[in-house]
Amino acid sequence: MISINSNLRCTAFQRGRPSPTSPRLQRVTKRGQVCVTATNKDENAASTSGRETADTGVGLKAVWYAAETFGKIVGGGKGAAAAAETKATASKMSREEILAAIRSDYDSKYFVSGQGDMAAYAPDCEFADPFVAFKGTDRFKQNVGNLGGMMRDIKLDVFSFEEPSPDQVVTRWRFSCILDLPWKPLLAAAGSTTHVLDLASGRVVRHVEAWDVEPSKVVAQLFRPAAKVPSNAWETFLLAASDGDGKGMWYSVSPLVVKLSLPVIAVSLVHKLVTGEGLPGVFLGTVEGLSYLGFVSGIFTQVIKFAQGMQGGETGTGGRF
């Protein structure tokens, strides 16, 4: 159904009205692209709700599943409540009713906020994005409901709503939001969503997202504070991490390392005064050694930063201090 090049900048769709005997569409990899071929229904029998997209590495898939778990933890049941509000109708919907329901869901920012009835979607509708694919409208609503509760200043612009065939609706959109995390990262992306209609059952049976940016770059946004000038060491550390700046990361956490090592060093000195030896045991001895190393390194780093600052030079944080 969907063709995405290695940069996720091009999306194309095979069209055709589905029928019980018509071949289904399957992604295959060819020359760096995720292409589409038609396969018979029985060849896709192994397809499950947990099927993963072919162009996503294990690391990015792990990030997706971690985000799903994190959303369940911090969501406090909001996602489950959103899923329970799905107003699927028992009667078959006409094509016009399906299109109206899809537009209404977009008005509610359904796929970033978890709001919206999603009444046109089959209970076992398949949802796919550049990370994974799974089946279940309730699961989709629960995920976006949990994570949507962490989003602030949501902006969603649907600038294209096309009907390339009787059984497909393709939208193009761009969105941005601020995640309610301590460093307030800005998450932004643009892409398209293909809604596949089964006119026989009167439901949306597939919901396929394609992004105009590599998934890894979207994940990297999670570590970059929205503020261009970080206001604390935590934001400085994450900004340096998103730039791959190891020196900046150490410079930003070195004051904390000094503070954390001081209590251990104090206990170590008292123990040496009393017993004449360092802390006992392999574990405490290792902690003791690392504390001395961290303390000396941290103090040395602070001296370098102070000297560079006095000379008006670079502080090692890319100008972030």
JSON list of C-alpha atoms in Angstrom, two decimals, residues 152-244:
[
{"chain": "A", "resi": 152, "resn": "ARG", "atom": "CA", "xyz": [1.10, 21.05, 25.25]},
{"chain": "A", "resi": 153, "resn": "ASP", "atom": "CA", "xyz": [0.58, 23.72, 22.60]},
{"chain": "A", "resi": 154, "resn": "ILE", "atom": "CA", "xyz": [-0.57, 21.15, 20.04]},
{"chain": "A", "resi": 155, "resn": "LYS", "atom": "CA", "xyz": [-0.72, 22.49, 16.50]},
{"chain": "A", "resi": 156, "resn": "LEU", "atom": "CA", "xyz": [-2.15, 20.28, 13.76]},
{"chain": "A", "resi": 157, "resn": "ASP", "atom": "CA", "xyz": [-2.61, 21.51, 10.21]},
{"chain": "A", "resi": 158, "resn": "VAL", "atom": "CA", "xyz": [-4.31, 19.16, 7.76]},
{"chain": "A", "resi": 159, "resn": "PHE", "atom": "CA", "xyz": [-3.63, 20.83, 4.42]},
{"chain": "A", "resi": 160, "resn": "SER", "atom": "CA", "xyz": [-4.69, 18.07, 2.04]},
{"chain": "A", "resi": 161, "resn": "PHE", "atom": "CA", "xyz": [-7.66, 15.69, 2.05]},
{"chain": "A", "resi": 162, "resn": "GLU", "atom": "CA", "xyz": [-7.71, 13.58, -1.10]},
{"chain": "A", "resi": 163, "resn": "GLU", "atom": "CA", "xyz": [-9.69, 10.60, -2.35]},
{"chain": "A", "resi": 164, "resn": "PRO", "atom": "CA", "xyz": [-7.46, 8.84, -4.91]},
{"chain": "A", "resi": 165, "resn": "SER", "atom": "CA", "xyz": [-9.85, 5.90, -5.14]},
{"chain": "A", "resi": 166, "resn": "PRO", "atom": "CA", "xyz": [-13.26, 4.93, -3.74]},
{"chain": "A", "resi": 167, "resn": "ASP", "atom": "CA", "xyz": [-11.63, 2.90, -0.96]},
{"chain": "A", "resi": 168, "resn": "GLN", "atom": "CA", "xyz": [-8.83, 5.28, 0.03]},
{"chain": "A", "resi": 169, "resn": "VAL", "atom": "CA", "xyz": [-8.56, 8.64, 1.73]},
{"chain": "A", "resi": 170, "resn": "VAL", "atom": "CA", "xyz": [-5.13, 10.27, 1.90]},
{"chain": "A", "resi": 171, "resn": "THR", "atom": "CA", "xyz": [-4.44, 13.26, 4.12]},
{"chain": "A", "resi": 172, "resn": "ARG", "atom": "CA", "xyz": [-1.31, 15.35, 4.42]},
{"chain": "A", "resi": 173, "resn": "TRP", "atom": "CA", "xyz": [-0.55, 17.13, 7.67]},
{"chain": "A", "resi": 174, "resn": "ARG", "atom": "CA", "xyz": [2.04, 18.84, 9.83]},
{"chain": "A", "resi": 175, "resn": "PHE", "atom": "CA", "xyz": [2.01, 19.06, 13.58]},
{"chain": "A", "resi": 176, "resn": "SER", "atom": "CA", "xyz": [4.06, 20.28, 16.51]},
{"chain": "A", "resi": 177, "resn": "CYS", "atom": "CA", "xyz": [3.78, 20.22, 20.28]},
{"chain": "A", "resi": 178, "resn": "ILE", "atom": "CA", "xyz": [5.75, 20.72, 23.48]},
{"chain": "A", "resi": 179, "resn": "LEU", "atom": "CA", "xyz": [6.13, 17.56, 25.57]},
{"chain": "A", "resi": 180, "resn": "ASP", "atom": "CA", "xyz": [5.45, 18.02, 29.27]},
{"chain": "A", "resi": 181, "resn": "LEU", "atom": "CA", "xyz": [8.90, 16.80, 30.34]},
{"chain": "A", "resi": 182, "resn": "PRO", "atom": "CA", "xyz": [11.37, 18.70, 32.56]},
{"chain": "A", "resi": 183, "resn": "TRP", "atom": "CA", "xyz": [13.38, 19.94, 29.56]},
{"chain": "A", "resi": 184, "resn": "LYS", "atom": "CA", "xyz": [10.26, 20.73, 27.43]},
{"chain": "A", "resi": 185, "resn": "PRO", "atom": "CA", "xyz": [11.31, 19.22, 24.09]},
{"chain": "A", "resi": 186, "resn": "LEU", "atom": "CA", "xyz": [9.65, 20.41, 20.91]},
{"chain": "A", "resi": 187, "resn": "LEU", "atom": "CA", "xyz": [8.26, 17.54, 18.81]},
{"chain": "A", "resi": 188, "resn": "ALA", "atom": "CA", "xyz": [7.45, 18.37, 15.19]},
{"chain": "A", "resi": 189, "resn": "ALA", "atom": "CA", "xyz": [6.84, 16.32, 12.06]},
{"chain": "A", "resi": 190, "resn": "ALA", "atom": "CA", "xyz": [5.01, 16.35, 8.75]},
{"chain": "A", "resi": 191, "resn": "GLY", "atom": "CA", "xyz": [3.68, 13.49, 6.73]},
{"chain": "A", "resi": 192, "resn": "SER", "atom": "CA", "xyz": [0.62, 11.73, 5.40]},
{"chain": "A", "resi": 193, "resn": "THR", "atom": "CA", "xyz": [-1.98, 9.24, 6.53]},
{"chain": "A", "resi": 194, "resn": "THR", "atom": "CA", "xyz": [-3.74, 6.75, 4.29]},
{"chain": "A", "resi": 195, "resn": "HIS", "atom": "CA", "xyz": [-7.13, 5.53, 5.44]},
{"chain": "A", "resi": 196, "resn": "VAL", "atom": "CA", "xyz": [-8.16, 2.29, 3.71]},
{"chain": "A", "resi": 197, "resn": "LEU", "atom": "CA", "xyz": [-11.90, 1.71, 3.55]},
{"chain": "A", "resi": 198, "resn": "ASP", "atom": "CA", "xyz": [-13.65, -1.64, 3.34]},
{"chain": "A", "resi": 199, "resn": "LEU", "atom": "CA", "xyz": [-16.85, -0.60, 1.62]},
{"chain": "A", "resi": 200, "resn": "ALA", "atom": "CA", "xyz": [-18.37, -4.03, 2.17]},
{"chain": "A", "resi": 201, "resn": "SER", "atom": "CA", "xyz": [-18.27, -3.66, 5.96]},
{"chain": "A", "resi": 202, "resn": "GLY", "atom": "CA", "xyz": [-18.50, 0.13, 5.95]},
{"chain": "A", "resi": 203, "resn": "ARG", "atom": "CA", "xyz": [-15.38, 0.63, 8.09]},
{"chain": "A", "resi": 204, "resn": "VAL", "atom": "CA", "xyz": [-11.81, 1.91, 7.96]},
{"chain": "A", "resi": 205, "resn": "VAL", "atom": "CA", "xyz": [-9.62, -1.20, 8.09]},
{"chain": "A", "resi": 206, "resn": "ARG", "atom": "CA", "xyz": [-6.12, 0.28, 7.72]},
{"chain": "A", "resi": 207, "resn": "HIS", "atom": "CA", "xyz": [-4.54, 3.52, 8.97]},
{"chain": "A", "resi": 208, "resn": "VAL", "atom": "CA", "xyz": [-1.01, 4.02, 7.59]},
{"chain": "A", "resi": 209, "resn": "GLU", "atom": "CA", "xyz": [1.21, 6.96, 8.54]},
{"chain": "A", "resi": 210, "resn": "ALA", "atom": "CA", "xyz": [4.26, 8.04, 6.53]},
{"chain": "A", "resi": 211, "resn": "TRP", "atom": "CA", "xyz": [6.57, 10.80, 7.73]},
{"chain": "A", "resi": 212, "resn": "ASP", "atom": "CA", "xyz": [8.56, 13.29, 5.69]},
{"chain": "A", "resi": 213, "resn": "VAL", "atom": "CA", "xyz": [11.49, 12.94, 8.10]},
{"chain": "A", "resi": 214, "resn": "GLU", "atom": "CA", "xyz": [13.57, 9.99, 9.24]},
{"chain": "A", "resi": 215, "resn": "PRO", "atom": "CA", "xyz": [12.19, 8.39, 12.43]},
{"chain": "A", "resi": 216, "resn": "SER", "atom": "CA", "xyz": [15.59, 8.66, 14.12]},
{"chain": "A", "resi": 217, "resn": "LYS", "atom": "CA", "xyz": [15.49, 12.45, 13.72]},
{"chain": "A", "resi": 218, "resn": "VAL", "atom": "CA", "xyz": [12.07, 12.57, 15.36]},
{"chain": "A", "resi": 219, "resn": "VAL", "atom": "CA", "xyz": [13.41, 10.53, 18.29]},
{"chain": "A", "resi": 220, "resn": "ALA", "atom": "CA", "xyz": [16.39, 12.90, 18.55]},
{"chain": "A", "resi": 221, "resn": "GLN", "atom": "CA", "xyz": [13.93, 15.76, 19.11]},
{"chain": "A", "resi": 222, "resn": "LEU", "atom": "CA", "xyz": [12.98, 14.15, 22.42]},
{"chain": "A", "resi": 223, "resn": "PHE", "atom": "CA", "xyz": [16.40, 15.02, 23.82]},
{"chain": "A", "resi": 224, "resn": "ARG", "atom": "CA", "xyz": [16.56, 18.59, 22.57]},
{"chain": "A", "resi": 225, "resn": "PRO", "atom": "CA", "xyz": [15.02, 21.29, 24.80]},
{"chain": "A", "resi": 226, "resn": "ALA", "atom": "CA", "xyz": [12.62, 23.61, 23.01]},
{"chain": "A", "resi": 227, "resn": "ALA", "atom": "CA", "xyz": [14.43, 26.66, 24.41]},
{"chain": "A", "resi": 228, "resn": "LYS", "atom": "CA", "xyz": [17.35, 27.74, 22.22]},
{"chain": "A", "resi": 229, "resn": "VAL", "atom": "CA", "xyz": [19.23, 28.87, 25.33]},
{"chain": "A", "resi": 230, "resn": "PRO", "atom": "CA", "xyz": [19.09, 26.19, 28.10]},
{"chain": "A", "resi": 231, "resn": "SER", "atom": "CA", "xyz": [18.17, 27.52, 31.52]},
{"chain": "A", "resi": 232, "resn": "ASN", "atom": "CA", "xyz": [19.75, 24.77, 33.64]},
{"chain": "A", "resi": 233, "resn": "ALA", "atom": "CA", "xyz": [22.38, 22.04, 33.58]},
{"chain": "A", "resi": 234, "resn": "TRP", "atom": "CA", "xyz": [19.83, 19.33, 32.73]},
{"chain": "A", "resi": 235, "resn": "GLU", "atom": "CA", "xyz": [18.72, 21.13, 29.57]},
{"chain": "A", "resi": 236, "resn": "THR", "atom": "CA", "xyz": [22.37, 21.81, 28.73]},
{"chain": "A", "resi": 237, "resn": "PHE", "atom": "CA", "xyz": [23.21, 18.13, 29.07]},
{"chain": "A", "resi": 238, "resn": "LEU", "atom": "CA", "xyz": [20.34, 17.04, 26.81]},
{"chain": "A", "resi": 239, "resn": "LEU", "atom": "CA", "xyz": [21.14, 19.67, 24.21]},
{"chain": "A", "resi": 240, "resn": "ALA", "atom": "CA", "xyz": [24.77, 18.51, 24.17]},
{"chain": "A", "resi": 241, "resn": "ALA", "atom": "CA", "xyz": [23.62, 14.89, 23.95]},
{"chain": "A", "resi": 242, "resn": "SER", "atom": "CA", "xyz": [21.37, 15.64, 20.97]},
{"chain": "A", "resi": 243, "resn": "ASP", "atom": "CA", "xyz": [24.39, 17.21, 19.24]},
{"chain": "A", "resi": 244, "resn": "GLY", "atom": "CA", "xyz": [26.64, 14.27, 20.09]}
]
